[in-house]
Coordinates of N, CA and C in Angstrom, one line a residue:
M8 N 278.6 12.5 -96.7 CA 278.4 13.9 -97.0 C 277.1 14.0 -97.9
N9 N 276.2 14.8 -97.4 CA 274.9 15.0 -98.1 C 274.5 16.5 -98.2
R10 N 273.8 16.8 -99.2 CA 273.2 18.2 -99.3 C 271.8 18.0 -98.9
L11 N 271.4 18.6 -97.8 CA 270.0 18.5 -97.3 C 269.4 19.9 -97.1
A12 N 268.0 19.8 -97.0 CA 267.3 21.1 -96.9 C 267.5 21.6 -95.5
K13 N 267.6 22.9 -95.4 CA 267.7 23.6 -94.0 C 266.4 23.6 -93.3
Y14 N 266.5 23.4 -92.0 CA 265.2 23.5 -91.2 C 264.7 24.9 -91.2
E15 N 265.7 25.8 -91.1 CA 265.3 27.2 -91.1 C 266.2 28.0 -92.1
A16 N 265.5 28.5 -93.1 CA 266.3 29.3 -94.1 C 265.6 30.7 -94.3
H17 N 266.4 31.7 -94.1 CA 265.9 33.1 -94.2 C 265.9 33.5 -95.7
D18 N 265.1 34.5 -95.9 CA 265.0 35.0 -97.3 C 266.4 35.4 -97.9
G19 N 266.7 34.9 -99.1 CA 268.0 35.2 -99.7 C 269.0 34.2 -99.4
E20 N 268.8 33.3 -98.4 CA 269.8 32.3 -98.1 C 269.6 31.1 -98.9
N21 N 270.6 30.3 -99.0 CA 270.5 29.0 -99.7 C 269.6 28.1 -98.9
K22 N 268.7 27.4 -99.5 CA 267.7 26.6 -98.8 C 268.3 25.2 -98.5
T23 N 269.5 24.9 -98.9 CA 270.1 23.6 -98.6 C 271.5 23.8 -98.0
E24 N 272.0 22.8 -97.4 CA 273.4 22.9 -96.8 C 274.0 21.5 -96.9
I25 N 275.4 21.5 -96.9 CA 276.1 20.3 -96.8 C 276.2 19.8 -95.4
V26 N 275.9 18.6 -95.2 CA 275.8 18.0 -93.8 C 276.7 16.7 -93.8
F27 N 277.6 16.7 -92.8 CA 278.5 15.5 -92.6 C 278.0 14.6 -91.5
G28 N 278.0 13.3 -91.8 CA 277.5 12.4 -90.7 C 278.2 11.0 -90.9
T29 N 277.9 10.1 -90.0 CA 278.4 8.8 -90.2 C 277.7 8.0 -91.2
P30 N 278.3 7.0 -91.8 CA 277.6 6.1 -92.8 C 276.3 5.5 -92.3
K31 N 275.4 5.2 -93.2 CA 274.0 4.8 -92.7 C 274.0 3.5 -92.1
T32 N 274.9 2.6 -92.4 CA 274.9 1.2 -91.8 C 276.2 0.8 -91.2
K33 N 276.2 -0.2 -90.4 CA 277.5 -0.7 -89.8 C 278.4 -1.2 -90.9
N34 N 277.9 -1.8 -92.0 CA 278.7 -2.4 -93.0 C 279.3 -1.3 -93.9
S35 N 278.8 -0.1 -93.8 CA 279.3 1.0 -94.6 C 280.7 1.4 -94.2
R36 N 281.0 1.2 -92.9 CA 282.4 1.4 -92.4 C 283.2 0.2 -92.5
R37 N 284.0 0.1 -93.5 CA 284.7 -1.2 -93.8 C 286.0 -0.8 -94.5
T38 N 286.9 -1.8 -94.5 CA 288.2 -1.7 -95.1 C 288.1 -2.4 -96.5
I39 N 288.5 -1.6 -97.5 CA 288.5 -2.1 -98.9 C 289.9 -2.2 -99.4
P40 N 290.4 -3.4 -99.7 CA 291.8 -3.5 -100.3 C 291.8 -2.9 -101.7
L41 N 292.9 -2.3 -102.0 CA 293.1 -1.7 -103.3 C 294.0 -2.5 -104.2
T42 N 293.7 -2.4 -105.5 CA 294.6 -3.0 -106.5 C 295.9 -2.1 -106.6
R43 N 297.0 -2.7 -107.1 CA 298.2 -2.0 -107.2 C 298.0 -0.8 -108.1
T44 N 297.3 -1.0 -109.2 CA 297.0 0.1 -110.1 C 296.3 1.3 -109.4
M45 N 295.3 1.0 -108.6 CA 294.6 2.1 -107.9 C 295.5 2.8 -106.9
V46 N 296.4 2.0 -106.2 CA 297.4 2.6 -105.3 C 298.3 3.6 -106.1
D47 N 298.7 3.2 -107.3 CA 299.6 4.1 -108.1 C 298.8 5.4 -108.5
E48 N 297.5 5.2 -108.9 CA 296.7 6.3 -109.3 C 296.5 7.3 -108.1
L49 N 296.3 6.8 -106.9 CA 296.1 7.6 -105.8 C 297.4 8.3 -105.3
T50 N 298.5 7.6 -105.5 CA 299.8 8.3 -105.2 C 300.0 9.4 -106.2
R51 N 299.7 9.2 -107.4 CA 299.9 10.4 -108.4 C 298.9 11.5 -108.1
W52 N 297.7 11.2 -107.6 CA 296.8 12.2 -107.3 C 297.2 13.0 -106.1
K53 N 297.8 12.3 -105.1 CA 298.3 13.0 -103.9 C 299.4 13.9 -104.3
Q54 N 300.3 13.6 -105.2 CA 301.3 14.5 -105.7 C 300.7 15.7 -106.4
Q55 N 299.6 15.5 -107.1 CA 298.9 16.6 -107.8 C 298.4 17.5 -106.7
Q56 N 297.8 17.0 -105.7 CA 297.3 17.8 -104.6 C 298.4 18.6 -103.9
A57 N 299.6 18.0 -103.8 CA 300.7 18.8 -103.2 C 301.1 20.0 -104.0
Q58 N 301.0 19.8 -105.4 CA 301.3 20.9 -106.3 C 300.3 22.0 -106.2
D59 N 299.0 21.5 -106.1 CA 297.9 22.5 -105.9 C 298.1 23.3 -104.7
K60 N 298.5 22.7 -103.6 CA 298.7 23.3 -102.3 C 299.8 24.4 -102.4
I61 N 300.8 24.1 -103.2 CA 301.9 25.1 -103.3 C 301.4 26.3 -104.1
R62 N 300.7 26.0 -105.2 CA 300.2 27.1 -106.1 C 299.1 28.0 -105.4
A63 N 298.2 27.3 -104.6 CA 297.2 28.1 -103.9 C 297.6 28.8 -102.7
G64 N 298.7 28.4 -102.1 CA 299.2 29.1 -100.9 C 298.2 29.1 -99.7
D65 N 298.0 30.3 -99.2 CA 297.1 30.5 -98.1 C 295.6 30.1 -98.4
K66 N 295.3 30.1 -99.7 CA 293.9 29.9 -100.1 C 293.6 28.4 -100.1
Y67 N 294.6 27.5 -99.9 CA 294.4 26.1 -99.9 C 293.8 25.6 -98.5
T68 N 292.8 24.8 -98.6 CA 292.2 24.2 -97.4 C 292.5 22.7 -97.4
D69 N 293.2 22.3 -96.3 CA 293.6 20.9 -96.3 C 292.8 20.2 -95.1
D70 N 291.6 19.6 -95.5 CA 290.8 18.9 -94.6 C 290.8 17.3 -94.7
D71 N 291.9 16.9 -95.4 CA 292.1 15.4 -95.6 C 291.1 14.8 -96.5
F72 N 290.4 15.5 -97.4 CA 289.5 14.9 -98.3 C 290.4 14.4 -99.5
I73 N 289.9 13.3 -100.1 CA 290.6 12.7 -101.3 C 290.1 13.4 -102.6
V74 N 288.8 13.5 -102.7 CA 288.2 14.1 -103.9 C 288.1 15.6 -103.7
T75 N 289.0 16.4 -104.2 CA 289.1 17.9 -104.0 C 289.3 18.6 -105.3
N76 N 289.0 20.0 -105.2 CA 289.3 20.8 -106.3 C 290.8 21.4 -106.1
E77 N 291.2 22.3 -106.9 CA 292.5 22.8 -106.9 C 292.9 23.6 -105.6
F78 N 291.8 23.9 -104.8 CA 292.0 24.6 -103.5 C 291.9 23.7 -102.3
G79 N 291.8 22.4 -102.6 CA 291.7 21.4 -101.5 C 290.3 21.3 -100.9
H80 N 289.4 22.0 -101.5 CA 288.0 21.9 -101.0 C 287.3 20.7 -101.5
Y81 N 286.4 20.1 -100.7 CA 285.7 18.9 -101.2 C 284.8 19.2 -102.4
I82 N 284.6 18.2 -103.2 CA 283.7 18.3 -104.3 C 282.4 17.5 -104.0
E83 N 281.3 18.2 -103.9 CA 280.1 17.5 -103.5 C 279.6 16.6 -104.7
Q84 N 278.6 15.8 -104.3 CA 278.2 14.7 -105.2 C 277.7 15.2 -106.6
K85 N 276.8 16.3 -106.6 CA 276.3 16.8 -107.8 C 277.4 17.3 -108.8
T86 N 278.3 18.0 -108.2 CA 279.4 18.5 -109.1 C 280.3 17.3 -109.6
F87 N 280.5 16.3 -108.7 CA 281.3 15.2 -109.2 C 280.5 14.4 -110.3
K88 N 279.2 14.3 -110.1 CA 278.4 13.6 -111.1 C 278.4 14.4 -112.4
D89 N 278.4 15.7 -112.4 CA 278.5 16.5 -113.6 C 279.8 16.2 -114.4
Y90 N 281.0 16.1 -113.6 CA 282.2 15.7 -114.2 C 282.2 14.3 -114.8
Y91 N 281.6 13.4 -114.1 CA 281.4 12.0 -114.6 C 280.6 12.0 -115.9
D92 N 279.5 12.7 -115.9 CA 278.6 12.7 -117.1 C 279.3 13.3 -118.3
R93 N 280.1 14.3 -118.0 CA 280.9 14.9 -119.1 C 281.9 13.9 -119.7
M94 N 282.6 13.2 -118.8 CA 283.5 12.2 -119.3 C 282.9 11.1 -120.2
L95 N 281.7 10.7 -119.7 CA 280.9 9.7 -120.5 C 280.6 10.2 -121.9
K96 N 280.2 11.5 -121.9 CA 279.8 12.1 -123.2 C 281.0 12.3 -124.1
D97 N 282.1 12.7 -123.5 CA 283.3 12.9 -124.3 C 283.8 11.6 -124.9
A98 N 283.7 10.5 -124.1 CA 284.1 9.2 -124.5 C 283.1 8.5 -125.5
D99 N 281.9 9.1 -125.6 CA 280.9 8.6 -126.5 C 280.6 7.1 -126.2
I100 N 280.3 6.8 -125.0 CA 280.0 5.4 -124.6 C 278.6 5.3 -124.0
G101 N 277.8 6.3 -124.2 CA 276.4 6.2 -123.7 C 276.3 6.6 -122.3
H102 N 275.1 6.6 -121.7 CA 274.8 7.0 -120.4 C 274.8 5.8 -119.4
F103 N 275.6 5.9 -118.3 CA 275.6 4.9 -117.3 C 275.6 5.7 -115.9
T104 N 274.8 5.2 -115.0 CA 274.8 5.9 -113.7 C 276.2 5.6 -113.0
F105 N 276.5 6.5 -112.1 CA 277.8 6.3 -111.4 C 277.8 5.0 -110.6
H106 N 276.6 4.6 -110.2 CA 276.5 3.3 -109.5 C 276.8 2.1 -110.4
A107 N 276.7 2.3 -111.7 CA 277.0 1.2 -112.6 C 278.5 0.8 -112.5
L108 N 279.4 1.7 -112.1 CA 280.8 1.3 -111.9 C 280.9 0.2 -110.9
R109 N 280.1 0.3 -109.8 CA 280.1 -0.6 -108.7 C 279.6 -2.0 -109.3
H110 N 278.6 -2.0 -110.1 CA 278.1 -3.2 -110.6 C 279.1 -3.9 -111.6
T111 N 279.8 -3.0 -112.3 CA 280.8 -3.6 -113.3 C 281.9 -4.2 -112.5
F112 N 282.4 -3.6 -111.4 CA 283.4 -4.2 -110.6 C 283.0 -5.6 -110.1
A113 N 281.8 -5.6 -109.5 CA 281.3 -6.8 -108.9 C 281.1 -8.0 -109.9
T114 N 280.6 -7.6 -111.1 CA 280.5 -8.7 -112.1 C 281.8 -9.2 -112.6
R115 N 282.7 -8.3 -112.8 CA 284.1 -8.7 -113.3 C 284.8 -9.5 -112.2
A116 N 284.6 -9.2 -110.9 CA 285.2 -9.9 -109.8 C 284.7 -11.3 -109.8
L117 N 283.4 -11.5 -110.0 CA 282.9 -12.9 -110.0 C 283.3 -13.7 -111.2
E118 N 283.4 -13.0 -112.4 CA 283.9 -13.7 -113.6 C 285.3 -14.2 -113.4
R119 N 286.1 -13.4 -112.6 CA 287.5 -13.8 -112.4 C 287.7 -14.8 -111.2
G120 N 286.6 -15.2 -110.6 CA 286.7 -16.2 -109.6 C 286.6 -15.8 -108.2
M121 N 286.3 -14.5 -107.9 CA 286.2 -14.1 -106.5 C 285.0 -14.7 -105.9
D122 N 285.1 -15.2 -104.7 CA 283.9 -15.9 -104.1 C 282.9 -14.9 -103.6
Y123 N 281.7 -15.3 -103.4 CA 280.6 -14.4 -103.1 C 280.8 -13.8 -101.7
K124 N 281.3 -14.6 -100.8 CA 281.5 -14.1 -99.4 C 282.5 -12.9 -99.3
T125 N 283.6 -13.0 -100.0 CA 284.6 -12.0 -100.1 C 284.0 -10.7 -100.8
L126 N 283.3 -11.0 -101.9 CA 282.8 -9.8 -102.7 C 281.7 -9.1 -101.8
S127 N 280.9 -9.9 -101.1 CA 279.8 -9.3 -100.3 C 280.4 -8.4 -99.2
A128 N 281.6 -8.8 -98.6 CA 282.2 -8.0 -97.6 C 282.8 -6.7 -98.2
I129 N 283.4 -6.8 -99.4 CA 284.0 -5.6 -100.1 C 282.9 -4.6 -100.4
L130 N 281.7 -5.1 -100.9 CA 280.6 -4.3 -101.3 C 279.9 -3.7 -100.1
G131 N 280.0 -4.3 -99.0 CA 279.3 -3.8 -97.8 C 277.9 -4.3 -97.7
H132 N 277.5 -5.4 -98.4 CA 276.2 -5.9 -98.4 C 275.9 -6.5 -97.0
Y133 N 274.6 -6.5 -96.6 CA 274.2 -7.0 -95.3 C 274.2 -8.6 -95.3
S134 N 274.2 -9.2 -96.4 CA 274.3 -10.7 -96.4 C 274.8 -11.2 -97.7
V135 N 275.4 -12.4 -97.7 CA 275.9 -13.0 -98.9 C 274.8 -13.4 -99.9
A136 N 273.6 -13.7 -99.3 CA 272.5 -14.1 -100.1 C 272.1 -12.9 -101.0
F137 N 272.1 -11.7 -100.4 CA 271.7 -10.5 -101.2 C 272.7 -10.3 -102.4
T138 N 274.0 -10.5 -102.1 CA 275.0 -10.4 -103.2 C 274.7 -11.4 -104.3
M139 N 274.4 -12.6 -103.9 CA 274.1 -13.7 -104.9 C 272.9 -13.3 -105.7
D140 N 271.8 -12.9 -105.0 CA 270.6 -12.5 -105.7 C 270.8 -11.4 -106.7
T141 N 271.7 -10.4 -106.4 CA 271.9 -9.3 -107.2 C 272.7 -9.6 -108.4
Y142 N 273.7 -10.5 -108.3 CA 274.6 -10.7 -109.4 C 274.5 -12.0 -110.1
V143 N 273.6 -12.9 -109.7 CA 273.5 -14.2 -110.3 C 273.2 -14.2 -111.7
H144 N 272.4 -13.2 -112.2 CA 272.1 -13.1 -113.6 C 273.3 -12.7 -114.5
S145 N 274.1 -11.9 -113.9 CA 275.3 -11.5 -114.7 C 276.2 -12.7 -114.8
M146 N 276.3 -13.6 -113.8 CA 277.1 -14.8 -113.9 C 276.5 -15.8 -114.8
D147 N 275.1 -15.9 -114.9 CA 274.5 -16.8 -115.9 C 274.9 -16.4 -117.3
E148 N 275.0 -15.1 -117.6 CA 275.4 -14.7 -118.9 C 276.9 -15.1 -119.2
H149 N 277.7 -14.9 -118.2 CA 279.1 -15.3 -118.3 C 279.3 -16.8 -118.5
K150 N 278.5 -17.6 -117.7 CA 278.6 -19.0 -117.9 C 278.1 -19.5 -119.3
R151 N 277.1 -18.8 -119.8 CA 276.7 -19.1 -121.2 C 277.8 -18.9 -122.2
R152 N 278.5 -17.7 -122.1 CA 279.6 -17.4 -123.0 C 280.7 -18.4 -122.9
E153 N 281.0 -18.8 -121.6 CA 282.1 -19.7 -121.4 C 281.7 -21.1 -122.0
M154 N 280.5 -21.5 -121.8 CA 280.1 -22.8 -122.3 C 280.1 -22.9 -123.8
D155 N 279.8 -21.7 -124.5 CA 279.9 -21.7 -125.9 C 281.2 -22.1 -126.4
K156 N 282.3 -21.8 -125.6 CA 283.6 -22.2 -126.1 C 283.8 -23.7 -126.1
M157 N 282.9 -24.5 -125.5 CA 283.0 -25.9 -125.5 C 282.4 -26.6 -126.7
D158 N 281.7 -25.8 -127.5 CA 281.0 -26.4 -128.7 C 281.9 -27.2 -129.6
D159 N 283.0 -26.6 -130.0 CA 283.9 -27.3 -130.9 C 284.4 -28.6 -130.4
M160 N 284.7 -28.6 -129.1 CA 285.3 -29.8 -128.5 C 284.3 -31.0 -128.5
F161 N 283.0 -30.7 -128.2 CA 282.1 -31.8 -128.1 C 281.2 -31.9 -129.3
G162 N 281.4 -31.0 -130.3 CA 280.6 -31.1 -131.5 C 279.1 -30.8 -131.2
M163 N 278.8 -30.0 -130.2 CA 277.4 -29.8 -129.8 C 276.8 -28.7 -130.7
R164 N 275.6 -28.7 -130.8 CA 274.8 -27.7 -131.5 C 273.9 -27.1 -130.5
Y165 N 273.7 -25.8 -130.6 CA 272.8 -25.1 -129.7 C 271.3 -25.4 -130.1
S166 N 270.7 -26.3 -129.5 CA 269.4 -26.9 -130.0 C 268.2 -26.1 -129.5
I167 N 268.4 -25.3 -128.5 CA 267.2 -24.6 -127.9 C 267.0 -23.3 -128.7
S168 N 265.8 -23.2 -129.3 CA 265.5 -22.0 -130.1 C 265.0 -20.9 -129.2
V169 N 265.5 -19.7 -129.4 CA 265.0 -18.5 -128.7 C 264.1 -17.7 -129.5
E170 N 263.8 -18.2 -130.7 CA 263.0 -17.4 -131.7 C 261.6 -17.1 -131.1
N171 N 261.2 -15.9 -131.2 CA 259.9 -15.5 -130.7 C 259.7 -15.6 -129.2
R172 N 260.8 -15.8 -128.4 CA 260.7 -15.8 -127.0 C 261.0 -14.5 -126.4
P173 N 260.2 -13.9 -125.6 CA 260.5 -12.6 -125.0 C 261.6 -12.6 -124.0
Y174 N 262.3 -11.4 -123.9 CA 263.3 -11.3 -122.9 C 262.8 -10.4 -121.8
P175 N 263.1 -10.7 -120.5 CA 262.7 -9.8 -119.4 C 263.5 -8.6 -119.4
V176 N 262.9 -7.4 -119.1 CA 263.6 -6.1 -119.1 C 263.2 -5.5 -117.7
L177 N 264.2 -5.1 -117.0 CA 264.0 -4.4 -115.7 C 263.9 -2.9 -116.0
C178 N 262.9 -2.3 -115.6 CA 262.7 -0.8 -115.9 C 262.6 -0.1 -114.5
T179 N 263.6 0.8 -114.3 CA 263.6 1.5 -113.0 C 263.1 2.9 -113.3
L180 N 262.1 3.3 -112.5 CA 261.4 4.6 -112.7 C 261.9 5.6 -111.7
S181 N 262.1 6.8 -112.2 CA 262.6 7.9 -111.4 C 262.1 9.2 -111.9
P182 N 262.2 10.3 -111.1 CA 261.7 11.6 -111.6 C 262.3 12.0 -113.0
D183 N 263.5 11.5 -113.3 CA 264.2 11.9 -114.5 C 263.7 11.0 -115.7
G184 N 262.9 10.0 -115.5 CA 262.4 9.2 -116.6 C 262.5 7.7 -116.2
C185 N 262.9 6.9 -117.2 CA 263.0 5.5 -117.0 C 264.3 4.9 -117.5
T186 N 265.0 4.1 -116.7 CA 266.2 3.4 -117.1 C 265.9 1.9 -117.2
A187 N 266.2 1.3 -118.4 CA 265.9 -0.1 -118.6 C 267.2 -0.9 -118.9
H188 N 267.3 -2.1 -118.3 CA 268.4 -2.9 -118.7 C 267.9 -4.4 -118.8
V189 N 268.6 -5.2 -119.5 CA 268.2 -6.6 -119.8 C 269.2 -7.5 -119.1
P190 N 268.7 -8.3 -118.2 CA 269.6 -9.2 -117.5 C 270.4 -10.2 -118.4
D191 N 269.7 -10.6 -119.5 CA 270.4 -11.6 -120.4 C 271.4 -10.9 -121.3
F192 N 271.4 -9.6 -121.4 CA 272.3 -8.8 -122.2 C 272.9 -7.7 -121.4
P193 N 273.9 -7.9 -120.6 CA 274.4 -6.9 -119.7 C 274.8 -5.6 -120.3
K194 N 275.1 -5.6 -121.6 CA 275.5 -4.3 -122.2 C 274.3 -3.5 -122.8
V195 N 273.2 -4.2 -122.8 CA 272.0 -3.5 -123.3 C 271.3 -2.7 -122.2
T196 N 271.3 -1.4 -122.3 CA 270.7 -0.5 -121.4 C 270.2 0.7 -122.1
A197 N 269.2 1.4 -121.5 CA 268.6 2.6 -122.2 C 268.0 3.5 -121.1
Q198 N 268.1 4.8 -121.4 CA 267.4 5.7 -120.5 C 266.6 6.7 -121.4
A199 N 265.4 6.9 -121.0 CA 264.5 7.8 -121.8 C 263.5 8.5 -120.8
P200 N 262.9 9.5 -121.3 CA 261.9 10.2 -120.5 C 260.7 9.4 -120.1
T201 N 260.3 8.4 -120.9 CA 259.1 7.6 -120.6 C 259.4 6.1 -120.6
L202 N 258.6 5.3 -120.0 CA 258.7 3.9 -120.1 C 258.7 3.3 -121.5
D203 N 257.7 3.8 -122.3 CA 257.5 3.3 -123.7 C 258.8 3.6 -124.5
A204 N 259.3 4.8 -124.3 CA 260.5 5.2 -125.1 C 261.7 4.3 -124.7
S205 N 261.9 4.1 -123.5 CA 263.0 3.3 -123.1 C 262.9 1.8 -123.5
L206 N 261.6 1.3 -123.5 CA 261.4 -0.1 -124.0 C 261.6 -0.2 -125.5
L207 N 261.3 0.8 -126.2 CA 261.5 0.8 -127.7 C 263.0 0.8 -128.0
E208 N 263.7 1.6 -127.3 CA 265.2 1.7 -127.5 C 265.8 0.3 -127.1
V209 N 265.4 -0.3 -126.0 CA 265.9 -1.6 -125.6 C 265.6 -2.6 -126.6
K210 N 264.4 -2.6 -127.1 CA 264.0 -3.6 -128.1 C 264.9 -3.5 -129.4
Q211 N 265.2 -2.3 -129.8 CA 266.1 -2.2 -130.9 C 267.5 -2.7 -130.6
Q212 N 268.0 -2.5 -129.4 CA 269.3 -3.0 -129.0 C 269.3 -4.5 -128.9
I213 N 268.2 -5.1 -128.4 CA 268.2 -6.5 -128.3 C 268.2 -7.2 -129.7
E214 N 267.5 -6.6 -130.6 CA 267.5 -7.1 -132.0 C 268.9 -7.0 -132.6
K215 N 269.6 -5.9 -132.3 CA 271.0 -5.7 -132.8 C 271.9 -6.8 -132.2
A216 N 271.7 -7.0 -130.9 CA 272.6 -7.9 -130.2 C 272.4 -9.4 -130.7
L217 N 271.1 -9.7 -130.9 CA 270.8 -11.1 -131.4 C 271.5 -11.3 -132.8
R218 N 271.6 -10.3 -133.6 CA 272.3 -10.5 -134.9 C 273.7 -10.8 -134.7
Q219 N 274.3 -10.4 -133.6 CA 275.7 -10.6 -133.4 C 276.1 -11.9 -132.7
Y220 N 275.0 -12.6 -132.1 CA 275.2 -13.8 -131.4 C 275.1 -15.0 -132.3
K221 N 276.1 -15.9 -132.2 CA 276.0 -17.2 -132.9 C 275.0 -18.1 -132.2
N222 N 275.1 -18.1 -130.9 CA 274.1 -18.8 -130.0 C 273.5 -17.8 -129.1
P223 N 272.3 -17.3 -129.4 CA 271.7 -16.3 -128.5 C 271.4 -16.9 -127.1
P224 N 271.4 -16.0 -126.1 CA 271.1 -16.5 -124.7 C 269.7 -16.9 -124.6
I225 N 269.4 -17.9 -123.7 CA 268.0 -18.2 -123.5 C 267.5 -17.2 -122.5
P226 N 266.3 -16.7 -122.7 CA 265.7 -15.7 -121.8 C 265.6 -16.3 -120.4
T227 N 265.9 -15.5 -119.4 CA 265.8 -15.9 -118.0 C 264.4 -15.9 -117.6
K228 N 264.0 -16.9 -116.8 CA 262.6 -17.0 -116.3 C 262.3 -15.8 -115.4
Q229 N 261.0 -15.4 -115.5 CA 260.6 -14.3 -114.7 C 260.8 -14.5 -113.2
E230 N 260.5 -15.7 -112.7 CA 260.5 -16.0 -111.3 C 262.0 -16.0 -110.8
Q231 N 263.0 -16.0 -111.7 CA 264.4 -16.0 -111.2 C 264.9 -14.6 -111.1
I232 N 264.1 -13.6 -111.4 CA 264.6 -12.2 -111.4 C 264.1 -11.5 -110.2
V233 N 265.0 -10.8 -109.4 CA 264.6 -10.0 -108.3 C 264.3 -8.6 -108.8
V234 N 263.0 -8.2 -108.5 CA 262.6 -6.9 -109.0 C 262.6 -5.9 -107.8
P235 N 263.5 -4.8 -107.9 CA 263.5 -3.8 -106.8 C 262.2 -3.1 -106.6
N236 N 262.0 -2.4 -105.5 CA 260.8 -1.7 -105.2 C 260.4 -0.7 -106.2
N237 N 261.4 0.0 -106.7 CA 261.2 1.1 -107.7 C 261.3 0.7 -109.1
S238 N 261.1 -0.6 -109.4 CA 261.3 -1.1 -110.8 C 260.1 -2.0 -111.1
V239 N 259.9 -2.2 -112.4 CA 258.9 -3.1 -113.0 C 259.6 -4.0 -114.0
L240 N 259.0 -5.2 -114.1 CA 259.6 -6.2 -115.1 C 258.7 -6.3 -116.3
V241 N 259.2 -6.1 -117.5 CA 258.5 -6.1 -118.7 C 259.1 -7.1 -119.6
L242 N 258.3 -7.9 -120.3 CA 258.8 -8.8 -121.3 C 258.8 -8.2 -122.7
V243 N 259.9 -8.2 -123.4 CA 260.1 -7.6 -124.7 C 260.5 -8.7 -125.7
K244 N 259.7 -8.8 -126.8 CA 260.0 -9.8 -127.8 C 260.6 -9.1 -129.0
A245 N 261.7 -9.6 -129.4 CA 262.4 -9.1 -130.6 C 261.7 -9.5 -131.9
S246 N 261.5 -8.6 -132.8 CA 260.8 -9.0 -134.0 C 261.7 -9.8 -135.0

């Protein structure tokens, strides 16, 4: 479902329209197993829709959509995003794109031992290699945290100093501004109107994160980071 510009729009008419079509790739049409918790949530939601249908009566439209309003009508992406942004604001947990939920799922799945091939199929990626390239940095951070737990057993000290070493920052540019995140600190992210502003905010977050680490992560090498077409890689040194 997409809202696209009309080829012919008369004066006074909406210049865009909702268009339904097939998914853009073969992998987009796939079966995704659900967790028991999600099945329960969807069951409760279906019961809510049944109540909405009774209350709305003849005004209810049942087109088999899952994400609907109280009249059974689909909710388009922009409206759904507005709801999502409002929930983030009410929860006071900062700004994250809706796509970040997908990344969170993938990272947690790998941390819990899901293999790359299975995860790649669930995500609909065109290759397992793409999945590995996309999420290997998140796994590196997880492996560092897990290895820290071994210090007491082996009496090891973290001998590699990260002082004065810059951390790579991926900055994604868009008409709304710049979104920056740090592969070595998955929770560090910032969005600002300009590149400079987002980098300044990220720098402050890195400094704060370093104060909380007993053993700070070693900065990932530049050549190990895949930079998307609409992004730039910037090195940021904490003071």
